[in-house]
Amino acid sequence: MKVTVYGAGNQNLYVNQLKLPESFGGTAPYGGSRMAIEFAKAGHEVILAEINKSNLNDEQWSIVESAGVNVVSDDIEASKNAEIAIFFTPFGKKTVEIAKKILPHLPENAIIANTCTVSPVTLYAMLEVELRTKRKDIGITSMHPAAVPGTPQHGHYVISNKATNGTSYANDEQIQKCVRLTESVDKVPYLIPADVSATVSDMGSLLTAVTLSGVLDYYSVGTKIIKAPKKMVEQQILMTLQTMASLVETSGVNGLLKALNPELLTKTASSMHLLEKQKDLDAALDILKSLDGELKHASENAEIKPTTLVAAQSLVKELETLIGGAAANGAIKRSTRKLFQ
Amino acid sequence: MIDRILADLSKTEGIKGSMVVGKDGLVIASQIPSNLDNELIGAMASAAFGSAERTANEINQGNLEQMMVEGEFGKTLMTDAGEGILVVLADSKVNLGLIRISMKKATEKIKAAF
């Protein structure tokens, strides 16, 4: 397979600031350059596009090149034969700029795969006009390492599949190509809906894990101990998550904290300690009881801005009824982007 | 290609600007005055057209062929151009027949361009 990796990874960040060799293990070079090395060692034809040579020292560059990786500085040249172009580029705007630049030059049916620096949904949105009019053949997905490549934790790639509403950003053959590439380097491919992949693979996965644990705890207590109807428990989960998400959207974390009143919440949530083991609730109560002073002060001064609490899926159905599927889809897409920008 | 179609359309007397937006409001090509917000107009056009389409269907008037918004200072006309909507901004006092003929021709070309 012909693979181009954009971005070698900032070794100063990995080695000196994050101290990965000591904290996580593995050896430099980490990041995109390590991905390129692994692909090349598996027999793929690999180009690593990196303009900033200072991201790696001479010794690290020689490790890259001796693995058979062709290092270039011209993004367009690097794209011309790329069956898969993987973006390990700086966060946000820069990634989109490079994608726009190389899009006309990619070979037919090529794939652009993001890593952690931009969601595939955002990337698609930014390239949508070109993708819908000139390059319908190009697929957008992810080859998200969901750990720093080069550390022992990196044993998988998160590949973005169809979104939860059925939208395809890449065809099946393109997705399978990413699966084969992943398996060729002895890593596990996880196929995740494109609009969910960032939630389980980016830094926010910390929040996803803790929240999911809370959801499961309440579900268990609600249905097994209180024996409330499943539907009612799910309704409360929806209301809680929607309320918190909407408040973060309008008023930030400080506004959320002010609105939820941690002192009151600690008292009410304590009364839901109905099982012998509710480690997540114990941990949550401990955290809420000993909130950081700076955070407390910021929340006291925060403003709770006007917030509309709606059941999002019901709103979508209402929109579809009023303005039709396509226009509703556009309105939803524009609102969805706010989640990923 | 679509830009060229819009440029030709703008030669029709009374047309102040035009754009092609996807049915979802994505702006595919635009030649509207610079003081207007492209993306917002695209989104509004798709919502207005979609709503008119739903209304026509609901009251058993069949498929929507054209939609017109008449304002004090101008008219906005929209036609179904296959995957997209052709939006034309015109002066308030215009020869609507002439504009409709120009839009019909442009619509066919736009459908072929998608």
Coordinates of C-alpha atoms in Angstrom, one line a residue:
Chain A
M1 CA 0.0 0.0 0.0
K2 CA 1.2 3.5 -0.7
V3 CA 0.9 5.6 2.5
T4 CA 1.7 9.2 3.2
V5 CA 2.0 10.4 6.7
Y6 CA 1.8 14.2 7.2
G7 CA 3.6 15.4 10.3
A8 CA 6.5 13.7 12.1
G9 CA 5.4 14.7 15.6
N10 CA 7.1 17.2 17.9
Q11 CA 9.8 15.1 19.7
N12 CA 10.6 17.9 22.1
L13 CA 7.1 17.8 23.4
Y14 CA 7.0 14.0 23.7
V15 CA 10.5 13.5 25.1
N16 CA 11.2 16.7 27.2
Q17 CA 7.8 18.0 28.1
L18 CA 5.7 14.9 28.4
K19 CA 8.7 12.7 29.3
L20 CA 7.1 9.8 27.5
P21 CA 10.2 7.5 27.7
E22 CA 10.0 7.6 31.6
S23 CA 6.2 7.8 32.0
F24 CA 4.9 5.6 29.3
G25 CA 7.9 3.8 27.8
G26 CA 8.9 3.3 24.2
T27 CA 11.6 5.2 22.4
A28 CA 11.7 8.3 20.2
P29 CA 10.8 9.1 17.6
Y30 CA 7.1 9.1 18.7
G31 CA 4.0 10.2 16.8
G32 CA 3.7 10.4 13.0
S33 CA 7.3 9.5 12.4
R34 CA 6.8 6.3 14.4
M35 CA 3.6 5.5 12.5
A36 CA 5.6 5.9 9.2
I37 CA 8.4 3.6 10.5
E38 CA 5.9 0.9 11.5
F39 CA 4.1 1.1 8.1
A40 CA 7.4 0.9 6.2
K41 CA 8.7 -2.0 8.3
A42 CA 5.4 -3.8 7.4
G43 CA 6.4 -3.5 3.7
H44 CA 4.3 -0.5 2.7
E45 CA 5.7 2.3 0.5
V46 CA 5.7 5.2 2.9
I47 CA 6.3 8.9 2.5
L48 CA 6.6 11.2 5.5
A49 CA 5.9 14.8 4.7
E50 CA 7.4 17.2 7.2
I51 CA 8.3 20.8 6.6
N52 CA 9.8 21.4 10.0
K53 CA 13.0 19.4 10.2
S54 CA 13.7 20.5 13.7
N55 CA 10.9 18.3 15.0
L56 CA 13.4 15.4 15.1
N57 CA 17.1 15.4 15.8
D58 CA 19.6 13.9 13.3
E59 CA 19.7 10.5 15.1
Q60 CA 15.9 10.3 15.1
W61 CA 15.7 11.2 11.4
S62 CA 18.2 8.5 10.6
I63 CA 16.0 5.9 12.4
V64 CA 13.1 7.1 10.2
E65 CA 15.1 6.9 7.0
S66 CA 16.8 3.6 7.8
A67 CA 13.3 2.0 8.2
G68 CA 12.8 2.8 4.5
V69 CA 10.6 5.9 4.9
N70 CA 11.0 8.5 2.2
V71 CA 11.1 11.9 3.9
V72 CA 9.9 14.9 1.9
S73 CA 9.0 18.5 2.6
D74 CA 6.6 19.1 -0.3
D75 CA 3.0 18.3 0.7
I76 CA 1.7 18.2 -2.8
E77 CA 4.4 15.9 -4.1
A78 CA 3.8 13.6 -1.1
S79 CA 0.1 13.3 -2.0
K80 CA 0.4 12.3 -5.7
N81 CA 0.6 8.5 -5.1
A82 CA -1.0 8.4 -1.6
E83 CA -3.6 5.7 -1.4
I84 CA -4.0 6.7 2.2
A85 CA -2.9 10.2 3.5
I86 CA -2.7 10.2 7.2
F87 CA -2.7 13.6 9.0
F88 CA -0.6 13.8 12.1
T89 CA -0.5 17.5 11.6
P90 CA -0.9 20.4 14.0
F91 CA -4.4 20.9 15.6
G92 CA -7.2 22.4 13.6
K93 CA -6.7 25.0 10.9
K94 CA -3.3 23.8 9.7
T95 CA -4.6 20.3 9.1
V96 CA -7.6 21.6 7.1
E97 CA -5.2 23.9 5.1
I98 CA -3.0 21.0 4.1
A99 CA -6.0 18.8 3.2
K100 CA -7.4 21.5 1.0
K101 CA -4.0 21.9 -0.7
I102 CA -3.5 18.3 -1.5
L103 CA -7.1 17.3 -2.4
P104 CA -6.9 18.0 -6.1
H105 CA -3.6 16.0 -6.4
L106 CA -4.6 12.8 -4.6
P107 CA -5.0 9.7 -6.8
E108 CA -8.5 8.4 -7.5
N109 CA -10.3 6.8 -4.6
A110 CA -7.6 8.0 -2.1
I111 CA -8.4 8.3 1.6
I112 CA -7.7 11.2 3.9
A113 CA -7.5 9.9 7.5
N114 CA -7.2 12.2 10.4
T115 CA -5.6 11.3 13.8
C116 CA -6.3 13.4 16.9
T117 CA -5.9 16.9 15.4
V118 CA -9.3 17.3 13.8
S119 CA -12.5 15.2 13.8
P120 CA -13.3 13.5 10.5
V121 CA -16.7 15.1 10.6
T122 CA -15.1 18.6 10.8
L123 CA -12.6 17.7 8.1
Y124 CA -15.4 16.6 5.8
A125 CA -17.4 19.8 6.5
M126 CA -14.4 21.9 5.7
L127 CA -13.8 20.1 2.4
E128 CA -17.4 19.5 1.6
V129 CA -17.9 21.7 -1.5
E130 CA -14.9 20.1 -3.2
L131 CA -15.8 16.6 -2.0
R132 CA -19.4 17.0 -3.3
T133 CA -18.6 18.6 -6.7
K134 CA -15.0 17.7 -7.8
R135 CA -13.7 14.8 -5.7
K136 CA -16.6 12.5 -4.9
D137 CA -14.2 9.6 -5.0
I138 CA -12.1 10.7 -2.0
G139 CA -13.0 9.1 1.4
I140 CA -12.6 10.8 4.8
T141 CA -12.0 8.6 7.8
S142 CA -9.6 8.3 10.7
M143 CA -6.6 6.3 11.6
H144 CA -6.6 7.6 15.1
P145 CA -3.9 5.9 17.2
A146 CA -5.8 6.9 20.4
A147 CA -2.4 6.7 22.2
V148 CA 1.0 8.2 21.3
P149 CA 2.5 6.1 18.5
G150 CA 5.8 4.6 19.8
T151 CA 4.5 4.0 23.3
P152 CA 3.4 0.4 24.4
Q153 CA -0.1 1.7 24.8
H154 CA -0.5 2.1 21.1
G155 CA -1.9 -1.2 20.1
H156 CA -4.8 -0.1 18.0
Y157 CA -6.2 2.3 15.5
V158 CA -9.7 3.9 15.7
I159 CA -11.1 4.0 12.2
S160 CA -14.2 6.1 11.5
N161 CA -17.1 4.3 9.9
K162 CA -20.5 5.4 8.9
A163 CA -22.0 8.1 11.2
T164 CA -24.8 7.1 13.6
N165 CA -27.3 8.7 11.2
G166 CA -26.0 6.5 8.3
T167 CA -23.9 9.2 6.6
S168 CA -20.9 7.7 4.9
Y169 CA -17.7 9.8 4.7
A170 CA -15.8 6.9 3.0
N171 CA -17.0 3.8 1.1
D172 CA -16.6 0.3 2.4
E173 CA -13.6 -0.5 0.3
Q174 CA -11.8 2.6 1.7
I175 CA -12.6 1.7 5.3
Q176 CA -11.4 -1.9 4.7
K177 CA -8.2 -0.6 3.3
C178 CA -7.6 1.2 6.6
V179 CA -8.4 -2.0 8.4
R180 CA -5.9 -3.9 6.3
L181 CA -3.2 -1.3 6.9
T182 CA -3.9 -1.5 10.7
E183 CA -3.7 -5.3 10.8
S184 CA -0.5 -5.2 8.7
V185 CA 1.3 -3.5 11.6
D186 CA -0.2 -6.0 14.1
K187 CA -2.6 -3.5 15.7
V188 CA -6.3 -3.9 16.4
P189 CA -8.7 -1.9 14.2
Y190 CA -11.7 -0.5 16.0
L191 CA -14.5 0.6 13.6
I192 CA -16.4 3.4 15.3
P193 CA -19.2 5.7 13.9
A194 CA -17.5 8.8 12.5
D195 CA -19.4 11.1 14.8
V196 CA -18.5 9.1 17.9
S197 CA -14.9 8.3 17.2
A198 CA -13.5 11.5 18.7
T199 CA -15.4 10.8 22.0
V200 CA -13.7 7.5 22.5
S201 CA -10.3 8.3 21.1
D202 CA -9.4 11.9 21.8
M203 CA -8.3 13.4 25.2
G204 CA -12.0 13.6 26.1
S205 CA -12.1 9.9 26.5
L206 CA -11.3 10.5 30.1
L207 CA -14.6 12.3 30.5
T208 CA -16.4 9.6 28.4
A209 CA -15.1 6.9 30.6
V210 CA -16.1 8.6 33.9
T211 CA -19.5 9.7 32.5
L212 CA -20.3 6.2 31.2
S213 CA -19.4 4.7 34.5
G214 CA -21.8 7.2 36.2
V215 CA -24.5 6.3 33.7
L216 CA -24.1 2.6 34.3
D217 CA -24.1 3.1 38.1
Y218 CA -27.3 5.0 38.0
Y219 CA -28.8 2.5 35.5
S220 CA -27.9 -0.3 37.8
V221 CA -29.2 1.4 41.0
G222 CA -32.4 2.6 39.2
T223 CA -33.4 -0.6 37.6
K224 CA -32.2 -3.2 40.1
I225 CA -32.4 -1.6 43.5
I226 CA -35.2 1.0 43.1
K227 CA -36.8 -1.1 40.4
A228 CA -37.9 1.9 38.5
P229 CA -39.1 1.3 34.9
K230 CA -36.1 1.2 32.5
K231 CA -37.7 3.9 30.3
M232 CA -38.0 6.3 33.3
V233 CA -34.3 5.7 34.3
E234 CA -33.2 6.3 30.7
Q235 CA -35.3 9.5 30.6
Q236 CA -33.5 10.8 33.7
I237 CA -30.1 9.9 32.2
L238 CA -31.1 11.8 29.0
M239 CA -32.3 14.8 31.1
T240 CA -29.1 14.9 33.2
L241 CA -26.6 14.6 30.3
Q242 CA -28.6 17.0 28.1
T243 CA -28.8 19.6 31.0
M244 CA -25.1 19.4 31.7
A245 CA -24.1 19.5 28.0
S246 CA -26.4 22.4 27.3
L247 CA -25.0 24.4 30.3
V248 CA -21.4 23.8 29.2
E249 CA -22.4 25.0 25.7
T250 CA -23.8 28.3 26.9
S251 CA -22.0 29.0 30.1
G252 CA -18.8 26.9 30.2
V253 CA -17.6 24.7 33.0
N254 CA -17.7 27.5 35.6
G255 CA -21.4 28.3 34.7
L256 CA -22.2 24.6 34.9
L257 CA -20.7 24.3 38.3
K258 CA -22.6 27.4 39.5
A259 CA -25.9 26.0 38.2
L260 CA -25.5 22.6 39.6
N261 CA -24.5 23.8 43.1
P262 CA -21.9 21.2 44.2
E263 CA -22.8 21.7 47.9
L264 CA -26.4 20.7 47.3
L265 CA -25.5 18.0 44.7
T266 CA -23.2 16.3 47.3
K267 CA -26.1 16.1 49.7
T268 CA -28.6 14.7 47.2
A269 CA -26.2 12.3 45.5
S270 CA -25.1 10.9 48.9
S271 CA -28.7 9.7 49.3
M272 CA -28.3 7.6 46.2
H273 CA -25.5 5.5 47.7
L274 CA -27.7 2.4 47.8
L275 CA -25.2 -0.3 47.0
E276 CA -22.3 -1.5 49.1
K277 CA -19.9 -0.8 46.2
Q278 CA -20.4 2.4 44.3
K279 CA -16.7 3.4 43.8
D280 CA -17.5 6.0 41.2
L281 CA -20.0 7.7 43.4
D282 CA -17.6 7.6 46.3
A283 CA -14.9 9.2 44.2
A284 CA -17.3 11.8 42.8
L285 CA -18.5 12.8 46.3
D286 CA -14.9 13.1 47.5
I287 CA -14.0 15.4 44.5
L288 CA -17.1 17.6 44.9
K289 CA -16.6 18.0 48.7
S290 CA -13.0 19.2 48.3
L291 CA -13.3 21.4 45.2
D292 CA -10.3 23.5 44.2
G293 CA -10.5 27.0 45.7
E294 CA -9.7 28.7 42.4
L295 CA -12.5 26.7 40.6
K296 CA -14.9 27.6 43.4
H297 CA -14.1 31.3 43.1
A298 CA -14.5 31.2 39.3
S299 CA -17.8 29.5 39.5
E300 CA -19.2 31.9 42.1
N301 CA -18.4 34.7 39.6
A302 CA -19.7 32.8 36.6
E303 CA -22.8 33.8 34.6
I304 CA -25.4 31.2 33.9
K305 CA -26.4 32.2 30.4
P306 CA -29.8 31.6 28.8
T307 CA -29.9 27.9 28.0
T308 CA -32.6 26.0 26.1
L309 CA -33.0 22.4 27.3
V310 CA -34.4 20.2 24.6
A311 CA -34.5 16.6 23.7
A312 CA -32.2 16.9 20.7
Q313 CA -33.6 13.9 18.7
S314 CA -37.1 15.2 19.1
L315 CA -36.1 18.6 17.8
V316 CA -34.5 16.9 14.8
K317 CA -37.9 15.2 14.0
E318 CA -39.7 18.5 14.4
L319 CA -37.3 20.2 12.0
E320 CA -37.7 17.4 9.4
T321 CA -41.5 17.8 9.5
L322 CA -41.4 21.5 9.1
I323 CA -38.6 22.1 6.5
G324 CA -38.0 18.7 5.0
G325 CA -35.2 16.2 5.3
A326 CA -32.5 17.9 3.3
A327 CA -32.9 21.3 4.8
A328 CA -33.2 19.8 8.3
N329 CA -30.1 17.8 7.5
G330 CA -28.2 21.0 6.7
A331 CA -29.4 22.8 9.8
I332 CA -28.3 19.7 11.9
K333 CA -25.0 19.5 10.1
R334 CA -24.3 23.2 10.9
S335 CA -25.2 22.7 14.5
T336 CA -23.2 19.4 14.7
R337 CA -20.1 21.2 13.6
K338 CA -20.2 23.3 16.8
L339 CA -19.6 20.0 18.7
F340 CA -16.4 19.4 16.8
Q341 CA -14.9 22.8 16.1
Chain B
M1 CA -18.6 25.5 -14.4
I2 CA -21.4 26.6 -12.1
D3 CA -19.7 29.9 -11.5
R4 CA -19.9 30.5 -15.3
I5 CA -23.6 29.7 -15.4
L6 CA -24.2 32.2 -12.6
A7 CA -22.1 34.8 -14.5
D8 CA -24.2 34.3 -17.6
L9 CA -27.4 34.6 -15.5
S10 CA -26.3 37.9 -14.0
K11 CA -26.4 39.4 -17.6
T12 CA -30.2 39.2 -17.4
E13 CA -31.7 42.6 -16.7
G14 CA -32.8 43.1 -13.1
I15 CA -30.8 40.3 -11.6
K16 CA -28.7 41.5 -8.7
G17 CA -27.1 38.3 -7.7
S18 CA -27.5 34.5 -7.7
M19 CA -26.2 31.4 -5.9
V20 CA -26.5 27.7 -6.0
V21 CA -26.9 25.9 -2.7
G22 CA -27.2 22.3 -1.9
K23 CA -30.7 21.2 -0.6
D24 CA -29.0 21.2 2.8
G25 CA -27.9 24.8 2.5
L26 CA -24.2 24.3 1.6
V27 CA -23.1 27.1 -0.7
I28 CA -21.8 25.5 -3.9
A29 CA -21.3 28.7 -5.9
S30 CA -22.2 32.3 -5.1
Q31 CA -22.3 35.6 -6.9
I32 CA -24.4 37.7 -4.4
P33 CA -23.5 41.2 -3.2
S34 CA -20.6 41.2 -0.8
N35 CA -22.6 42.8 2.0
L36 CA -24.7 39.7 2.3
D37 CA -23.7 36.7 4.5
N38 CA -23.3 33.9 2.0
E39 CA -23.6 31.0 4.4
L40 CA -26.5 32.4 6.2
I41 CA -28.4 33.2 3.0
G42 CA -27.6 29.6 1.8
A43 CA -29.0 28.1 5.0
M44 CA -32.1 30.3 4.9
A45 CA -32.7 29.5 1.3
S46 CA -32.6 25.8 2.0
A47 CA -34.9 26.2 5.0
A48 CA -37.4 28.4 3.1
F49 CA -37.4 26.1 0.0
G50 CA -37.7 23.0 2.1
S51 CA -40.5 24.5 4.1
A52 CA -42.4 25.5 0.9
E53 CA -41.8 22.1 -0.6
R54 CA -43.2 20.4 2.5
T55 CA -46.2 22.8 2.4
A56 CA -46.9 22.2 -1.3
N57 CA -46.8 18.4 -0.6
E58 CA -49.0 18.7 2.5
I59 CA -51.7 20.6 0.7
N60 CA -51.6 18.2 -2.3
Q61 CA -50.2 20.7 -4.8
G62 CA -47.5 18.3 -6.0
N63 CA -43.8 19.0 -6.3
L64 CA -42.6 22.6 -5.8
E65 CA -41.4 24.2 -9.0
Q66 CA -40.5 27.7 -7.9
M67 CA -40.6 29.8 -4.9
M68 CA -40.6 33.6 -4.7
V69 CA -40.1 35.9 -1.7
E70 CA -41.4 39.4 -2.5
G71 CA -39.8 42.2 -0.4
E72 CA -40.3 45.9 -0.5
F73 CA -37.0 46.4 -2.2
G74 CA -36.6 43.2 -4.2
K75 CA -37.6 39.7 -5.1
T76 CA -35.9 36.4 -4.4
L77 CA -36.7 33.5 -6.7
M78 CA -35.7 29.9 -6.1
T79 CA -36.0 26.9 -8.3
D80 CA -35.2 23.2 -7.9
A81 CA -31.9 22.4 -9.6
G82 CA -31.6 18.7 -8.9
E83 CA -29.2 18.3 -6.1
G84 CA -29.2 22.0 -5.4
I85 CA -31.4 25.1 -5.4
L86 CA -30.8 28.0 -7.7
V87 CA -31.4 31.3 -5.8
V88 CA -31.8 34.5 -7.7
L89 CA -31.9 38.0 -6.2
A90 CA -33.8 40.5 -8.4
D91 CA -34.9 44.2 -8.3
S92 CA -38.4 44.8 -7.2
K93 CA -39.6 46.0 -10.6
V94 CA -38.5 43.4 -13.1
N95 CA -39.7 41.5 -16.0
L96 CA -40.5 38.3 -14.2
G97 CA -41.1 36.3 -17.4
L98 CA -37.7 37.0 -18.7
I99 CA -36.0 36.1 -15.4
R100 CA -38.0 32.9 -15.2
I101 CA -36.8 31.9 -18.7
S102 CA -33.2 32.7 -17.8
M103 CA -33.6 30.7 -14.6
K104 CA -35.0 27.7 -16.4
K105 CA -32.1 27.6 -18.8
A106 CA -29.6 28.0 -16.0
T107 CA -31.3 25.3 -13.9
E108 CA -30.9 22.7 -16.7
K109 CA -27.2 23.5 -17.0
I110 CA -26.7 23.3 -13.2
K111 CA -28.4 19.9 -13.1
A112 CA -26.0 18.7 -15.7
A113 CA -23.0 20.1 -13.8
F114 CA -23.6 18.2 -10.6

